[in-house]
mmCIF file of C-alpha atoms and ligand atoms in Angstrom:
data_model
loop_
_atom_site.group_PDB
_atom_site.id
_atom_site.type_symbol
_atom_site.label_atom_id
_atom_site.label_comp_id
_atom_site.label_asym_id
_atom_site.label_seq_id
_atom_site.Cartn_x
_atom_site.Cartn_y
_atom_site.Cartn_z
ATOM 1 C CA UNK A 1 280.457 8.481 222.858
ATOM 2 C CA UNK A 2 277.915 10.769 224.890
ATOM 3 C CA UNK A 3 277.780 11.323 228.763
ATOM 4 C CA UNK A 4 276.212 9.390 231.176
ATOM 5 C CA UNK A 5 274.159 10.672 233.696
ATOM 6 C CA UNK A 6 272.243 8.872 236.642
ATOM 7 C CA UNK A 7 269.425 9.449 239.120
ATOM 8 C CA UNK A 8 266.500 7.473 240.514
ATOM 9 C CA UNK A 9 263.092 8.952 242.226
ATOM 10 C CA UNK A 10 264.357 6.773 245.346
ATOM 11 C CA UNK A 11 266.616 9.497 246.113
ATOM 12 C CA UNK A 12 264.055 11.617 247.031
ATOM 13 C CA UNK A 13 261.972 9.613 249.541
ATOM 14 C CA UNK A 14 264.825 10.011 251.592
ATOM 15 C CA UNK A 15 263.245 11.068 254.803
ATOM 16 C CA UNK A 16 265.977 13.726 256.896
ATOM 17 C CA UNK A 17 263.233 14.420 258.977
ATOM 18 C CA UNK A 18 261.981 17.501 260.807
ATOM 19 C CA UNK A 19 264.042 20.260 261.472
ATOM 20 C CA UNK A 20 264.687 24.188 261.248
ATOM 21 C CA UNK A 21 268.227 24.125 259.111
ATOM 22 C CA UNK A 22 269.035 21.033 260.385
ATOM 23 C CA UNK A 23 268.406 21.861 264.730
ATOM 24 C CA UNK A 24 265.701 19.025 265.121
ATOM 25 C CA UNK A 25 262.630 20.177 265.564
ATOM 26 C CA UNK A 26 261.508 19.827 269.527
ATOM 27 C CA UNK A 27 259.429 21.512 272.237
ATOM 28 C CA UNK A 28 261.894 24.868 271.688
ATOM 29 C CA UNK A 29 262.122 24.744 267.104
ATOM 30 C CA UNK A 30 258.805 24.971 265.070
ATOM 31 C CA UNK A 31 258.830 21.694 263.002
ATOM 32 C CA UNK A 32 259.972 22.744 259.196
ATOM 33 C CA UNK A 33 261.532 20.951 256.555
ATOM 34 C CA UNK A 34 265.727 19.863 257.179
ATOM 35 C CA UNK A 35 267.416 21.847 254.720
ATOM 36 C CA UNK A 36 268.332 18.450 253.473
ATOM 37 C CA UNK A 37 265.135 17.570 251.050
ATOM 38 C CA UNK A 38 264.489 16.607 248.091
ATOM 39 C CA UNK A 39 263.770 20.253 246.492
ATOM 40 C CA UNK A 40 267.529 20.755 245.274
ATOM 41 C CA UNK A 41 268.309 17.238 244.065
ATOM 42 C CA UNK A 42 264.480 17.432 241.837
ATOM 43 C CA UNK A 43 264.830 20.435 240.708
ATOM 44 C CA UNK A 44 268.387 19.912 239.015
ATOM 45 C CA UNK A 45 266.723 16.955 236.947
ATOM 46 C CA UNK A 46 263.179 19.066 236.367
ATOM 47 C CA UNK A 47 265.873 21.413 234.250
ATOM 48 C CA UNK A 48 267.774 18.757 232.318
ATOM 49 C CA UNK A 49 264.649 17.284 231.334
ATOM 50 C CA UNK A 50 262.834 21.007 230.112
ATOM 51 C CA UNK A 51 266.833 22.163 229.295
ATOM 52 C CA UNK A 52 266.162 18.535 226.274
ATOM 53 C CA UNK A 53 269.647 17.683 228.721
ATOM 54 C CA UNK A 54 268.296 13.631 229.544
ATOM 55 C CA UNK A 55 267.783 13.440 225.380
ATOM 56 C CA UNK A 56 271.227 13.961 224.827
ATOM 57 C CA UNK A 57 272.772 12.009 227.290
ATOM 58 C CA UNK A 58 272.973 8.219 227.821
ATOM 59 C CA UNK A 59 270.972 7.059 230.949
ATOM 60 C CA UNK A 60 272.307 4.778 233.851
ATOM 61 C CA UNK A 61 270.262 3.055 236.201
ATOM 62 C CA UNK A 62 271.777 1.839 239.786
ATOM 63 C CA UNK A 63 272.187 -1.085 241.860
ATOM 64 C CA UNK A 64 272.349 -0.993 245.386
ATOM 65 C CA UNK A 65 275.335 -1.248 246.219
ATOM 66 C CA UNK A 66 276.387 -5.238 248.351
ATOM 67 C CA UNK A 67 277.118 -5.231 251.207
ATOM 68 C CA UNK A 68 281.011 -6.467 249.619
ATOM 69 C CA UNK A 69 280.849 -3.011 248.189
ATOM 70 C CA UNK A 70 280.009 -0.937 251.404
ATOM 71 C CA UNK A 71 282.306 -2.540 253.821
ATOM 72 C CA UNK A 72 285.173 -2.328 251.659
ATOM 73 C CA UNK A 73 284.992 0.796 253.642
ATOM 74 C CA UNK A 74 282.436 1.275 256.531
ATOM 75 C CA UNK A 75 281.981 -1.413 260.192
ATOM 76 C CA UNK A 76 279.720 -4.361 259.288
ATOM 77 C CA UNK A 77 278.747 -3.034 262.739
ATOM 78 C CA UNK A 78 277.930 0.410 262.070
ATOM 79 C CA UNK A 79 276.189 -0.806 258.904
ATOM 80 C CA UNK A 80 273.828 -3.498 260.126
ATOM 81 C CA UNK A 81 273.468 -1.003 263.260
ATOM 82 C CA UNK A 82 271.967 1.257 259.854
ATOM 83 C CA UNK A 83 269.655 -1.466 258.850
ATOM 84 C CA UNK A 84 268.270 -2.300 262.777
ATOM 85 C CA UNK A 85 266.765 1.752 262.661
ATOM 86 C CA UNK A 86 265.981 1.820 258.854
ATOM 87 C CA UNK A 87 263.708 -1.272 259.821
ATOM 88 C CA UNK A 88 262.354 0.151 262.823
ATOM 89 C CA UNK A 89 261.181 3.675 261.461
ATOM 90 C CA UNK A 90 264.154 5.518 261.036
ATOM 91 C CA UNK A 91 266.800 6.616 263.631
ATOM 92 C CA UNK A 92 270.211 8.955 263.138
ATOM 93 C CA UNK A 93 273.364 7.448 261.481
ATOM 94 C CA UNK A 94 275.867 9.233 264.381
ATOM 95 C CA UNK A 95 276.082 13.216 264.304
ATOM 96 C CA UNK A 96 273.492 15.576 262.407
ATOM 97 C CA UNK A 97 272.404 12.210 260.075
ATOM 98 C CA UNK A 98 268.634 11.695 260.633
ATOM 99 C CA UNK A 99 266.916 9.349 258.822
ATOM 100 C CA UNK A 100 263.435 7.670 258.294
ATOM 101 C CA UNK A 101 262.126 3.538 256.985
ATOM 102 C CA UNK A 102 263.948 2.364 254.503
ATOM 103 C CA UNK A 103 266.173 5.330 254.238
ATOM 104 C CA UNK A 104 269.197 1.537 254.038
ATOM 105 C CA UNK A 105 268.300 0.808 251.480
ATOM 106 C CA UNK A 106 268.375 4.031 249.646
ATOM 107 C CA UNK A 107 271.500 4.323 250.889
ATOM 108 C CA UNK A 108 272.908 1.880 249.414
ATOM 109 C CA UNK A 109 271.023 2.556 246.351
ATOM 110 C CA UNK A 110 273.036 5.890 246.358
ATOM 111 C CA UNK A 111 276.452 4.357 246.762
ATOM 112 C CA UNK A 112 275.606 2.041 243.814
ATOM 113 C CA UNK A 113 274.138 4.627 241.645
ATOM 114 C CA UNK A 114 278.288 6.221 242.465
ATOM 115 C CA UNK A 115 279.686 2.594 241.482
ATOM 116 C CA UNK A 116 277.403 2.329 238.402
ATOM 117 C CA UNK A 117 278.145 5.347 237.548
ATOM 118 C CA UNK A 118 282.282 4.484 237.540
ATOM 119 C CA UNK A 119 282.067 1.776 236.613
ATOM 120 C CA UNK A 120 280.253 3.453 232.883
ATOM 121 C CA UNK A 121 282.684 6.180 232.620
ATOM 122 C CA UNK A 122 285.702 3.080 233.993
ATOM 123 C CA UNK A 123 284.097 0.345 231.324
ATOM 124 C CA UNK A 124 284.786 3.434 227.952
ATOM 125 C CA UNK A 125 280.063 3.085 227.715
ATOM 126 C CA UNK A 126 280.060 7.100 228.850
ATOM 127 C CA UNK A 127 282.736 9.755 227.986
ATOM 128 C CA UNK A 128 282.247 10.946 231.941
ATOM 129 C CA UNK A 129 278.929 11.237 234.090
ATOM 130 C CA UNK A 130 277.478 12.311 237.028
ATOM 131 C CA UNK A 131 275.198 10.787 239.521
ATOM 132 C CA UNK A 132 272.844 12.500 240.739
ATOM 133 C CA UNK A 133 272.136 10.432 244.278
ATOM 134 C CA UNK A 134 271.363 11.555 247.723
ATOM 135 C CA UNK A 135 271.798 11.255 250.715
ATOM 136 C CA UNK A 136 275.643 12.662 249.847
ATOM 137 C CA UNK A 137 278.187 11.108 251.344
ATOM 138 C CA UNK A 138 281.487 12.748 251.232
ATOM 139 C CA UNK A 139 281.682 13.245 255.856
ATOM 140 C CA UNK A 140 280.731 9.538 256.274
ATOM 141 C CA UNK A 141 283.282 7.353 258.054
ATOM 142 C CA UNK A 142 284.004 3.732 259.033
ATOM 143 C CA UNK A 143 281.836 4.062 262.105
ATOM 144 C CA UNK A 144 280.066 7.281 261.506
ATOM 145 C CA UNK A 145 277.088 9.570 260.151
ATOM 146 C CA UNK A 146 278.045 12.995 259.291
ATOM 147 C CA UNK A 147 276.595 15.958 257.880
ATOM 148 C CA UNK A 148 273.462 14.179 256.380
ATOM 149 C CA UNK A 149 275.431 11.579 254.796
ATOM 150 C CA UNK A 150 275.200 7.585 255.828
ATOM 151 C CA UNK A 151 277.330 5.308 253.219
ATOM 152 C CA UNK A 152 281.008 7.270 251.564
ATOM 153 C CA UNK A 153 279.294 7.267 247.887
ATOM 154 C CA UNK A 154 282.553 7.910 246.511
ATOM 155 C CA UNK A 155 284.920 5.880 249.310
ATOM 156 C CA UNK A 156 283.049 3.259 248.061
ATOM 157 C CA UNK A 157 283.244 3.668 244.197
ATOM 158 C CA UNK A 158 286.748 4.580 244.592
ATOM 159 C CA UNK A 159 287.716 1.419 246.661
ATOM 160 C CA UNK A 160 285.648 -1.570 244.152
ATOM 161 C CA UNK A 161 287.259 0.407 240.623
ATOM 162 C CA UNK A 162 290.678 -0.636 242.774
ATOM 163 C CA UNK A 163 289.611 -4.035 244.328
ATOM 164 C CA UNK A 164 287.405 -5.386 241.159
ATOM 165 C CA UNK A 165 288.277 -3.288 237.977
ATOM 166 C CA UNK A 166 291.868 -2.993 237.959
ATOM 167 C CA UNK A 167 291.732 0.826 238.837
ATOM 168 C CA UNK A 168 295.404 1.391 240.183
ATOM 169 C CA UNK A 169 295.753 5.262 240.924
ATOM 170 C CA UNK A 170 292.166 7.391 241.289
ATOM 171 C CA UNK A 171 292.332 11.037 242.307
ATOM 172 C CA UNK A 172 289.025 12.877 244.065
ATOM 173 C CA UNK A 173 288.505 15.937 243.893
ATOM 174 C CA UNK A 174 285.841 17.876 246.535
ATOM 175 C CA UNK A 175 284.332 21.552 245.721
ATOM 176 C CA UNK A 176 281.870 20.879 247.715
ATOM 177 C CA UNK A 177 281.266 24.036 250.726
ATOM 178 C CA UNK A 178 281.682 21.768 253.391
ATOM 179 C CA UNK A 179 285.799 19.372 253.942
ATOM 180 C CA UNK A 180 285.377 15.457 252.550
ATOM 181 C CA UNK A 181 286.250 14.513 255.850
ATOM 182 C CA UNK A 182 284.536 10.505 255.695
ATOM 183 C CA UNK A 183 286.830 10.823 251.676
ATOM 184 C CA UNK A 184 289.891 12.078 253.401
ATOM 185 C CA UNK A 185 289.550 9.496 256.145
ATOM 186 C CA UNK A 186 289.120 6.510 253.650
ATOM 187 C CA UNK A 187 292.871 6.561 252.048
ATOM 188 C CA UNK A 188 294.341 9.491 254.863
ATOM 189 C CA UNK A 189 297.148 6.315 254.584
ATOM 190 C CA UNK A 190 296.900 5.071 251.254
ATOM 191 C CA UNK A 191 299.970 6.458 248.281
ATOM 192 C CA UNK A 192 297.563 5.108 245.284
ATOM 193 C CA UNK A 193 294.537 7.668 245.780
ATOM 194 C CA UNK A 194 294.974 11.170 246.120
ATOM 195 C CA UNK A 195 291.950 13.525 248.097
ATOM 196 C CA UNK A 196 292.142 17.638 247.483
ATOM 197 C CA UNK A 197 289.608 19.410 249.600
ATOM 198 C CA UNK A 198 287.766 22.524 248.676
ATOM 199 C CA UNK A 199 286.393 24.423 251.457
ATOM 200 C CA UNK A 200 285.060 26.445 253.651
ATOM 201 C CA UNK A 201 287.953 26.619 256.637
ATOM 202 C CA UNK A 202 286.409 25.664 259.465
ATOM 203 C CA UNK A 203 282.478 25.576 258.201
ATOM 204 C CA UNK A 204 282.449 21.616 258.683
ATOM 205 C CA UNK A 205 283.215 19.833 260.882
ATOM 206 C CA UNK A 206 285.509 22.578 261.929
ATOM 207 C CA UNK A 207 287.685 20.103 263.986
ATOM 208 C CA UNK A 208 289.257 18.746 260.679
ATOM 209 C CA UNK A 209 290.030 19.925 256.588
ATOM 210 C CA UNK A 210 293.556 21.977 257.507
ATOM 211 C CA UNK A 211 296.444 22.628 255.488
ATOM 212 C CA UNK A 212 298.722 20.304 257.945
ATOM 213 C CA UNK A 213 296.249 16.977 257.245
ATOM 214 C CA UNK A 214 299.134 16.196 254.902
ATOM 215 C CA UNK A 215 298.671 11.989 254.097
ATOM 216 C CA UNK A 216 299.948 9.359 257.056
ATOM 217 C CA UNK A 217 302.849 6.819 256.501
ATOM 218 C CA UNK A 218 302.810 5.962 252.577
ATOM 219 C CA UNK A 219 300.168 8.458 252.045
ATOM 220 C CA UNK A 220 302.162 11.800 253.331
ATOM 221 C CA UNK A 221 301.065 14.188 250.939
ATOM 222 C CA UNK A 222 298.637 12.668 249.156
ATOM 223 C CA UNK A 223 295.986 14.283 251.121
ATOM 224 C CA UNK A 224 295.290 18.116 250.522
ATOM 225 C CA UNK A 225 293.300 20.374 251.363
ATOM 226 C CA UNK A 226 292.504 24.184 250.804
ATOM 227 C CA UNK A 227 290.790 25.791 252.799
ATOM 228 C CA UNK A 228 289.167 29.172 251.693
ATOM 229 C CA UNK A 229 287.618 32.721 253.703
ATOM 230 C CA UNK A 230 284.535 33.225 253.760
ATOM 231 C CA UNK A 231 283.167 34.837 250.879
ATOM 232 C CA UNK A 232 285.541 33.457 248.137
ATOM 233 C CA UNK A 233 284.161 33.698 244.545
ATOM 234 C CA UNK A 234 285.049 32.764 241.802
ATOM 235 C CA UNK A 235 288.570 34.838 241.026
ATOM 236 C CA UNK A 236 289.767 32.475 244.152
ATOM 237 C CA UNK A 237 288.181 28.840 243.547
ATOM 238 C CA UNK A 238 290.059 29.272 240.008
ATOM 239 C CA UNK A 239 293.259 30.499 241.294
ATOM 240 C CA UNK A 240 293.288 27.176 243.869
ATOM 241 C CA UNK A 241 292.642 25.099 240.743
ATOM 242 C CA UNK A 242 295.093 26.070 238.445
ATOM 243 C CA UNK A 243 298.423 27.051 241.230
ATOM 244 C CA UNK A 244 296.519 23.865 243.449
ATOM 245 C CA UNK A 245 294.065 21.174 241.725
ATOM 246 C CA UNK A 246 295.785 20.763 238.252
ATOM 247 C CA UNK A 247 299.331 20.358 239.108
ATOM 248 C CA UNK A 248 298.816 18.191 242.043
ATOM 249 C CA UNK A 249 296.575 15.966 239.316
ATOM 250 C CA UNK A 250 299.545 15.492 236.669
ATOM 251 C CA UNK A 251 301.817 15.362 239.391
ATOM 252 C CA UNK A 252 299.900 11.734 240.514
ATOM 253 C CA UNK A 253 298.952 10.920 237.514
ATOM 254 C CA UNK A 254 295.656 9.360 238.395
ATOM 255 C CA UNK A 255 293.980 6.269 236.136
ATOM 256 C CA UNK A 256 290.022 8.344 236.370
ATOM 257 C CA UNK A 257 288.870 11.260 238.937
ATOM 258 C CA UNK A 258 285.877 11.078 240.852
ATOM 259 C CA UNK A 259 284.018 15.413 241.820
ATOM 260 C CA UNK A 260 282.212 14.933 245.168
ATOM 261 C CA UNK A 261 279.784 17.880 243.069
ATOM 262 C CA UNK A 262 278.205 20.095 246.258
ATOM 263 C CA UNK A 263 276.461 23.329 245.083
ATOM 264 C CA UNK A 264 276.809 24.229 248.029
ATOM 265 C CA UNK A 265 279.772 26.950 247.437
ATOM 266 C CA UNK A 266 276.645 28.537 245.392
ATOM 267 C CA UNK A 267 276.302 32.348 245.545
ATOM 268 C CA UNK A 268 272.929 31.597 247.549
ATOM 269 C CA UNK A 269 273.499 29.445 249.209
ATOM 270 C CA UNK A 270 271.579 29.428 252.955
ATOM 271 C CA UNK A 271 274.370 26.975 254.608
ATOM 272 C CA UNK A 272 277.658 28.239 252.454
ATOM 273 C CA UNK A 273 279.323 31.396 252.450
ATOM 274 C CA UNK A 274 281.136 31.196 249.202
ATOM 275 C CA UNK A 275 279.433 33.414 245.684
ATOM 276 C CA UNK A 276 280.686 31.003 243.059
ATOM 277 C CA UNK A 277 277.748 31.085 240.222
ATOM 278 C CA UNK A 278 276.757 28.907 237.528
ATOM 279 C CA UNK A 279 279.803 30.127 234.934
ATOM 280 C CA UNK A 280 282.351 28.980 237.984
ATOM 281 C CA UNK A 281 280.871 26.247 237.971
ATOM 282 C CA UNK A 282 281.532 25.311 233.980
ATOM 283 C CA UNK A 283 284.615 27.173 234.256
ATOM 284 C CA UNK A 284 285.899 24.550 236.774
ATOM 285 C CA UNK A 285 284.878 21.586 235.066
ATOM 286 C CA UNK A 286 286.105 22.345 232.332
ATOM 287 C CA UNK A 287 289.556 22.396 233.599
ATOM 288 C CA UNK A 288 288.617 18.926 235.077
ATOM 289 C CA UNK A 289 288.050 17.885 231.967
ATOM 290 C CA UNK A 290 291.311 19.514 230.575
ATOM 291 C CA UNK A 291 293.379 17.228 232.800
ATOM 292 C CA UNK A 292 291.747 14.426 232.704
ATOM 293 C CA UNK A 293 291.718 14.418 229.138
ATOM 294 C CA UNK A 294 296.063 15.308 229.376
ATOM 295 C CA UNK A 295 295.813 12.763 232.375
ATOM 296 C CA UNK A 296 293.782 9.499 231.827
ATOM 297 C CA UNK A 297 291.841 9.914 228.489
ATOM 298 C CA UNK A 298 288.967 12.546 230.205
ATOM 299 C CA UNK A 299 287.547 9.330 232.393
ATOM 300 C CA UNK A 300 285.535 11.908 234.768
ATOM 301 C CA UNK A 301 282.581 11.108 237.153
ATOM 302 C CA UNK A 302 281.164 13.150 239.398
ATOM 303 C CA UNK A 303 278.912 12.273 242.340
ATOM 304 C CA UNK A 304 276.650 14.662 243.900
ATOM 305 C CA UNK A 305 276.786 16.251 247.097
ATOM 306 C CA UNK A 306 275.733 18.895 249.079
ATOM 307 C CA UNK A 307 274.073 22.117 247.015
ATOM 308 C CA UNK A 308 270.437 23.542 249.042
ATOM 309 C CA UNK A 309 269.610 26.417 247.102
ATOM 310 C CA UNK A 310 266.813 25.137 245.001
ATOM 311 C CA UNK A 311 266.334 28.490 243.370
ATOM 312 C CA UNK A 312 270.466 27.856 242.137
ATOM 313 C CA UNK A 313 271.500 24.473 242.060
ATOM 314 C CA UNK A 314 269.415 23.479 238.884
ATOM 315 C CA UNK A 315 271.990 25.979 236.743
ATOM 316 C CA UNK A 316 274.261 24.931 238.531
ATOM 317 C CA UNK A 317 274.168 21.295 237.861
ATOM 318 C CA UNK A 318 272.553 21.951 233.438
ATOM 319 C CA UNK A 319 276.203 24.202 233.482
ATOM 320 C CA UNK A 320 277.893 21.133 234.820
ATOM 321 C CA UNK A 321 276.097 19.033 232.354
ATOM 322 C CA UNK A 322 276.597 21.673 229.140
ATOM 323 C CA UNK A 323 280.384 21.152 229.665
ATOM 324 C CA UNK A 324 280.641 17.942 230.278
ATOM 325 C CA UNK A 325 278.357 16.459 227.387
ATOM 326 C CA UNK A 326 279.824 19.550 224.908
ATOM 327 C CA UNK A 327 276.631 20.624 224.351
ATOM 328 C CA UNK A 328 275.050 24.354 224.889
ATOM 329 C CA UNK A 329 271.252 23.603 225.292
ATOM 330 C CA UNK A 330 270.709 27.611 225.098
ATOM 331 C CA UNK A 331 268.368 27.536 228.558
ATOM 332 C CA UNK A 332 270.253 30.913 230.552
ATOM 333 C CA UNK A 333 270.532 30.749 234.002
ATOM 334 C CA UNK A 334 268.218 34.086 235.111
ATOM 335 C CA UNK A 335 270.779 34.506 237.496
ATOM 336 C CA UNK A 336 273.695 34.520 237.210
ATOM 337 C CA UNK A 337 273.833 38.423 235.330
ATOM 338 C CA UNK A 338 273.893 39.152 239.118
ATOM 339 C CA UNK A 339 275.941 36.685 240.352
ATOM 340 C CA UNK A 340 278.838 37.658 238.024
ATOM 341 C CA UNK A 341 278.492 41.420 239.567
ATOM 342 C CA UNK A 342 278.597 41.165 243.328
ATOM 343 C CA UNK A 343 281.569 42.550 245.131
ATOM 344 C CA UNK A 344 284.354 40.705 245.144
ATOM 345 C CA UNK A 345 283.868 37.967 242.990
ATOM 346 C CA UNK A 346 288.030 38.784 241.328
ATOM 347 C CA UNK A 347 290.597 36.807 243.239
ATOM 348 C CA UNK A 348 291.503 38.901 246.631
ATOM 349 C CA UNK A 349 295.022 39.469 247.952
ATOM 350 C CA UNK A 350 293.808 37.356 252.087
ATOM 351 C CA UNK A 351 292.392 34.128 249.497
ATOM 352 C CA UNK A 352 295.347 34.069 247.468
ATOM 353 C CA UNK A 353 297.232 34.235 250.246
ATOM 354 C CA UNK A 354 295.603 31.388 251.983
ATOM 355 C CA UNK A 355 295.579 29.874 248.003
ATOM 356 C CA UNK A 356 299.379 29.920 248.823
ATOM 357 C CA UNK A 357 300.182 29.008 252.100
ATOM 358 C CA UNK A 358 297.675 25.447 250.933
ATOM 359 C CA UNK A 359 299.853 25.133 247.469
ATOM 360 C CA UNK A 360 303.313 25.701 249.926
ATOM 361 C CA UNK A 361 301.982 22.886 252.253
ATOM 362 C CA UNK A 362 301.296 19.974 249.641
ATOM 363 C CA UNK A 363 304.776 21.773 247.951
ATOM 364 C CA UNK A 364 303.394 22.167 244.995
HETATM 365 ZN ZN1 ZN B 1 278.135 20.521 251.421
#
């Protein structure tokens, strides 16, 4: 079976308006490109084509998510509000989430893209899949767009697999450098969905993602946060996967594993302050594939989230795709050697202590 890949040109047409980084342009902020622009996503897809990867994968076509799909998570009032703004020259979905005309339809296509890729994996049409969607989704809450996210793509796809396709137990691993607060909130009192987020400590949102947010009611113990110190490299991430992610997945025994795949923990990301390189993402993918092979017939679906270094994201993405498909294209990452040799790329004592604290809180 092949690896599935999904993208669509309209994802690149989602307009995040003028800004400097994410500060809205105005009289004191000279207009520039918003940090969440199409660039890193477009270059990721382009590199896959140049490397020959697009000839190897099974192309999956996105369909827009339906209102029924998105309102399993979001309130109807929130969804309607996005449509009204989108039909009237755009607006902001809540917090730091500006959008232009047509972004309602594009956000539905983004959520629908993750659904289509997840269904292809669930139905056994592909062995695993990567959905290169935009806008991202893991910060979006039921009634509030946050952090460039309009609809909670992964949460919506998880809810559809459970409601329509008979999936029972689903795990979500979020390696984006920011906390997956939206996905956490969607399943906080649910013991059938295990949510694990690895992120830079108190980065965004700054008031969420602590180790004592463990879920509530019957969901207690089914939400795991691993806040890592800024400066964490491949050594820290691999240790967190060995000590927390893999054992938690084995204890939970999911039917399928989702990954919120942000490459903003990369070493030259303009927002994140972490140091992962393309081989690091390759290794993390390998570890998730080992768990998926052991627990759920290899069923693994990655949904794109953040990642803002247009120079670096494509190589991280290619490494992940090579691992998922089991095919080395021979196209080398020109930045890899530099990044492998950055000081403290290996696990540091204060990082080990933070990982230990998270493991203890998760009873691992
Ligand atoms: Zn992010």
